[in-house]
XYZ file of C-alpha atoms in Angstrom:
354
model
C 22.816 -23.220 -36.520
C 19.880 -20.653 -35.780
C 20.037 -17.117 -36.502
C 19.462 -14.837 -33.778
C 16.605 -11.963 -33.860
C 17.571 -9.031 -33.878
C 15.514 -7.017 -30.803
C 15.114 -3.508 -31.438
C 15.542 -1.328 -28.390
C 11.721 -0.770 -28.599
C 9.184 -1.713 -30.796
C 7.006 0.646 -32.897
C 5.014 3.172 -31.189
C 3.803 6.567 -30.875
C 6.743 8.832 -30.921
C 4.823 11.577 -29.233
C 4.379 9.495 -26.205
C 7.254 8.787 -24.097
C 7.830 5.036 -23.045
C 7.294 4.447 -19.241
C 10.016 2.538 -17.949
C 9.697 1.003 -14.626
C 11.134 -1.457 -12.379
C 8.661 -4.042 -10.744
C 8.911 -5.471 -7.236
C 6.960 -7.690 -4.789
C 6.622 -7.336 -1.021
C 5.155 -10.644 0.327
C 3.800 -11.222 -2.945
C 2.075 -7.903 -3.299
C 3.655 -5.912 -6.496
C 4.869 -2.557 -6.892
C 5.665 -1.121 -10.102
C 7.605 1.926 -9.840
C 7.972 4.495 -12.914
C 11.548 5.203 -13.560
C 11.016 7.574 -16.644
C 8.427 8.583 -18.855
C 5.774 10.461 -16.722
C 5.067 13.883 -17.104
C 6.042 16.402 -14.333
C 3.344 16.110 -11.484
C 2.522 19.949 -10.717
C 1.909 21.027 -7.120
C 3.101 22.708 -4.348
C 2.543 19.958 -1.987
C 2.457 16.191 -2.259
C -1.128 16.158 -1.701
C -1.630 18.557 -4.348
C 0.435 16.725 -6.758
C -1.909 13.652 -5.783
C -4.966 15.701 -6.764
C -3.283 16.792 -10.015
C -2.661 13.446 -10.950
C -5.883 12.326 -10.566
C -7.488 15.114 -12.529
C -4.565 15.535 -15.413
C -2.728 12.321 -15.440
C -5.093 9.535 -14.501
C -4.776 7.496 -17.943
C -1.062 6.977 -16.736
C -2.598 5.217 -14.157
C -4.864 2.997 -16.103
C -2.431 2.724 -18.526
C 0.145 1.040 -16.229
C -2.065 -0.783 -13.533
C -4.782 -2.049 -16.000
C -4.764 -5.017 -18.390
C -2.664 -5.384 -21.027
C -0.028 -4.078 -19.094
C -1.299 -5.016 -15.557
C -4.266 -6.544 -14.089
C -6.935 -5.560 -11.496
C -4.272 -6.017 -8.408
C -1.686 -4.323 -9.747
C -0.347 -1.494 -7.490
C 2.105 1.452 -8.455
C 4.535 4.307 -7.295
C 5.097 7.532 -9.160
C 8.180 8.957 -7.400
C 7.888 13.205 -6.891
C 9.857 15.656 -5.495
C 8.502 16.511 -1.839
C 8.212 20.016 -0.228
C 9.673 18.379 3.039
C 13.191 19.116 3.782
C 13.965 16.175 5.489
C 12.478 13.653 2.840
C 14.444 11.856 0.374
C 11.693 11.370 -2.121
C 7.959 11.585 -2.379
C 5.622 9.071 -3.704
C 2.197 8.912 -5.301
C 0.433 5.659 -4.850
C -1.585 3.776 -7.766
C -4.103 1.151 -7.265
C -7.091 0.053 -9.642
C -9.330 2.583 -8.227
C -7.034 6.053 -7.707
C -4.586 7.054 -5.201
C -3.760 5.663 -1.726
C -2.268 7.835 1.372
C -0.196 5.166 2.581
C 1.447 1.816 1.314
C 3.277 -0.131 3.751
C 4.505 -3.083 0.900
C 5.385 -0.297 -1.334
C 7.156 1.980 1.393
C 9.059 -1.551 2.073
C 10.185 -2.161 -1.318
C 11.025 1.255 -2.133
C 13.434 1.380 0.757
C 15.407 -1.050 -0.998
C 14.808 0.848 -4.414
C 16.143 4.353 -3.017
C 19.384 2.898 -1.820
C 20.221 0.594 -4.762
C 19.296 3.074 -7.251
C 20.955 5.949 -5.471
C 18.093 8.187 -4.622
C 19.961 8.436 -0.845
C 23.445 9.095 -0.304
C 25.458 5.618 -0.649
C 25.865 3.995 2.721
C 29.487 3.405 3.915
C 30.547 -0.384 3.179
C 30.607 -1.129 6.681
C 27.226 0.216 7.254
C 24.447 -2.373 8.011
C 21.764 -0.023 7.779
C 20.297 2.775 5.707
C 17.684 5.273 6.504
C 15.421 6.052 3.610
C 12.924 9.102 4.408
C 9.716 8.554 2.190
C 7.088 11.263 2.223
C 3.821 9.586 1.741
C 0.735 11.386 1.451
C -0.436 10.458 4.642
C 3.220 12.067 6.046
C 6.894 11.321 6.753
C 7.441 7.707 7.060
C 11.187 6.354 8.040
C 12.595 3.070 6.182
C 15.523 1.340 7.437
C 17.153 -0.757 5.001
C 19.509 -3.540 5.853
C 22.655 -3.176 3.796
C 25.673 -5.105 2.764
C 28.689 -3.681 0.971
C 26.455 -0.664 0.119
C 23.698 -2.528 -1.334
C 20.306 -3.167 0.084
C 19.855 -6.883 1.197
C 17.341 -8.705 3.398
C 14.452 -7.234 5.308
C 13.162 -3.552 5.387
C 11.366 -1.909 8.307
C 9.403 1.289 8.502
C 8.400 3.909 11.375
C 5.148 4.862 10.627
C 2.836 8.135 10.727
C 0.835 8.387 14.112
C -1.694 5.725 13.746
C -4.629 5.348 16.052
C -8.230 3.530 16.597
C -10.928 5.974 15.266
C -13.995 3.588 16.418
C -14.094 0.665 18.374
C -17.033 -1.844 18.648
C -19.119 0.202 15.825
C -22.387 -1.596 15.108
C -22.888 -1.605 11.216
C -26.055 -3.216 9.702
C -24.315 -5.180 6.412
C -27.051 -5.750 3.732
C -27.681 -9.743 3.373
C -25.470 -10.391 6.526
C -27.132 -8.752 9.373
C -25.592 -6.253 12.030
C -21.920 -6.672 13.311
C -19.744 -4.945 15.372
C -16.481 -3.756 13.529
C -13.451 -1.568 14.702
C -12.038 1.143 12.520
C -8.565 2.189 12.741
C -5.738 4.555 10.756
C -2.220 3.410 9.634
C -1.896 5.815 7.189
C -5.165 4.864 5.696
C -8.376 3.763 7.269
C -9.393 0.251 7.392
C -12.424 -1.253 9.111
C -11.781 -4.751 10.980
C -13.869 -7.562 11.564
C -13.710 -11.119 12.331
C -14.266 -13.477 9.563
C -15.994 -15.698 11.707
C -18.788 -12.895 11.982
C -19.514 -13.236 8.226
C -19.636 -16.791 8.384
C -16.197 -17.596 6.930
C -12.685 -18.876 7.881
C -10.147 -16.452 6.784
C -7.419 -19.238 6.430
C -9.496 -21.547 4.222
C -12.297 -19.605 2.490
C -12.328 -18.985 -1.207
C -10.647 -15.596 -1.927
C -13.821 -14.642 -4.007
C -16.165 -15.305 -0.831
C -13.742 -13.326 1.514
C -13.861 -10.373 -0.845
C -17.447 -10.323 -1.380
C -17.949 -10.178 2.487
C -15.275 -7.542 3.039
C -16.584 -5.571 0.036
C -20.145 -5.834 1.614
C -18.493 -4.416 5.093
C -16.798 -1.502 3.466
C -19.922 -0.359 1.722
C -21.895 -0.529 4.744
C -19.413 1.500 6.866
C -19.168 4.231 4.220
C -23.093 4.084 4.187
C -23.487 4.495 8.011
C -20.161 6.221 9.667
C -18.507 9.371 8.607
C -14.770 9.148 8.133
C -12.851 11.885 9.949
C -9.216 12.567 10.140
C -8.183 15.293 12.586
C -5.606 16.598 10.266
C -6.577 16.308 6.514
C -9.645 16.000 4.420
C -7.605 14.206 1.903
C -7.207 11.485 4.427
C -10.688 11.266 5.295
C -11.623 8.059 3.543
C -12.294 4.433 4.108
C -9.776 2.380 2.185
C -10.952 -0.695 2.734
C -11.664 -3.860 5.143
C -9.384 -6.322 6.898
C -11.046 -9.904 7.678
C -9.001 -11.335 10.497
C -8.486 -14.640 12.294
C -10.185 -12.827 15.343
C -6.951 -13.792 17.337
C -6.102 -9.899 18.666
C -4.971 -10.698 22.350
C -1.216 -11.299 22.062
C 0.348 -14.372 21.042
C 3.688 -15.662 19.493
C 2.051 -17.348 17.107
C 1.149 -15.239 13.703
C -2.303 -13.930 13.409
C -3.819 -14.112 10.059
C -5.744 -11.622 7.829
C -6.707 -10.445 4.609
C -7.124 -6.806 3.070
C -9.747 -6.126 0.476
C -9.052 -2.158 -0.625
C -10.189 0.291 -3.628
C -12.370 -1.730 -6.011
C -12.211 -4.955 -4.657
C -8.266 -5.224 -4.914
C -6.841 -8.120 -2.897
C -3.663 -7.353 -0.899
C -1.158 -10.536 -1.386
C 0.928 -9.294 1.569
C -0.312 -8.753 5.353
C -0.816 -5.063 4.300
C 1.848 -2.660 5.686
C -0.536 0.281 6.481
C -3.255 -2.542 7.769
C -0.896 -3.821 10.386
C -0.018 -0.576 11.393
C -3.576 0.252 12.068
C -4.082 -3.343 13.834
C -1.526 -2.656 16.155
C -2.857 0.743 17.065
C -6.078 -1.055 17.679
C -4.832 -3.585 19.948
C -2.560 -1.414 21.732
C -5.644 0.985 22.226
C -7.479 -2.031 23.555
C -4.644 -2.852 25.759
C -3.922 -6.183 24.178
C -0.379 -5.083 23.340
C 2.253 -3.371 25.122
C 4.956 -1.186 23.659
C 7.625 -3.070 21.596
C 5.907 -6.272 21.725
C 6.420 -7.649 18.437
C 3.375 -9.738 16.925
C 3.693 -11.711 13.560
C 1.133 -11.129 10.857
C 0.510 -13.538 8.294
C -1.411 -13.297 4.664
C -4.142 -15.888 3.977
C -3.512 -15.094 0.423
C 0.156 -16.009 0.121
C 1.340 -16.796 3.764
C 3.804 -14.148 3.491
C 4.318 -12.639 7.130
C 4.986 -9.411 8.580
C 6.136 -8.343 11.962
C 4.820 -5.219 13.604
C 5.102 -3.289 17.058
C 4.232 -0.349 18.447
C 7.727 1.727 19.268
C 6.120 4.951 20.845
C 3.281 6.750 22.231
C 2.024 9.780 19.418
C -0.542 11.993 19.056
C -2.875 13.018 15.925
C -5.363 15.628 16.631
C -6.920 14.676 19.700
C -6.477 11.126 19.208
C -3.772 8.723 21.424
C -1.923 7.357 18.787
C 1.443 5.339 18.328
C 4.315 4.833 16.079
C 4.301 1.607 14.665
C 7.518 -0.114 13.360
C 6.504 -2.847 10.440
C 9.133 -5.594 9.037
C 8.611 -7.104 5.876
C 10.977 -8.561 2.600
C 10.628 -7.006 -0.660
C 12.261 -8.680 -4.076
C 13.155 -7.159 -7.107
C 11.329 -9.045 -10.088
C 11.858 -7.238 -13.320
C 12.115 -4.367 -15.664
C 10.103 -2.974 -18.500
C 9.414 -0.396 -20.731
C 5.674 0.409 -21.527
C 4.912 1.769 -24.869
C 1.459 2.932 -27.011
C 0.726 2.636 -30.867
C -1.661 5.327 -32.170
C -4.278 3.187 -33.466
C -4.490 0.939 -30.259
C -8.403 1.410 -29.035
C -7.323 -0.258 -25.376
C -4.035 1.940 -25.254
C -5.097 3.282 -21.586
C -6.052 -0.176 -20.517
C -9.190 -2.342 -19.445
C -10.379 -4.195 -16.220
C -12.883 -6.964 -16.497
C -15.460 -7.231 -14.046
């Protein structure tokens, strides 16, 4: 009979560097690594100030968690922090391969389940079918609604977005090596450029991912160079997060419309992209292609996973006419981990292959 190995709680590591304990989830295939313990206090009077503090003082933790050998170039993360908003149950900072996002829909869907199951909100009554979780994201307060059974999460989650709006439509952009093309820019907690993949000579449903990434990245860089992004309420939110290539099927249909989102440093979203769905719904509503409470399905060309979205009511963001968008999707748990550091590890804070 083989002798069982005695497994220590943690392997040898630097005792001065706390282990980072995480819960891993995914939503439609897009990962989310939620930090449970080990992160130092993130200082700041507001969530946006905390975001700036983490970027300036704790960025090595982002690299340690997102990059290889503990992660990969498409890993996504969340650090939970206190919120200054009285109605918020929790605040969150989003991590990716380049830095810190202002909004992440797939993460909100996962965090809704996590907040219920890990006691971050009052336990829902056993008979309750849904629990509300108010999540303060850098873009603002987002309400998640979590299906429950027996006081625990189950099934899909939906969220109501911050006011989403079209920033620019039919914008002519000169993309080096690809020519001039018309793009739209819309906001769903983050700004995205939207263009039909057909305009860059690709089929979003069948093209190689590398080709889609190259095309989307070229559009992103061209828009950044030729168009100034301005959010009406905050300079912290005034940046282009990425480009979403679509199948061009913007007119309402009961059939899913397919897209792929390439954001940050050529990071590929495996899900249909929650904030991207929000922005795309706002864009379609702005163009008169959707009515209020008309639900559309959005399919990821990367994994085939599906989110649904609908504009639930009109709103304002500065002088922009906007809508509140409801996005629904399914998140799943995948595991837990504790990440450590050894003093003599030259790659302690991670690396990425280009």
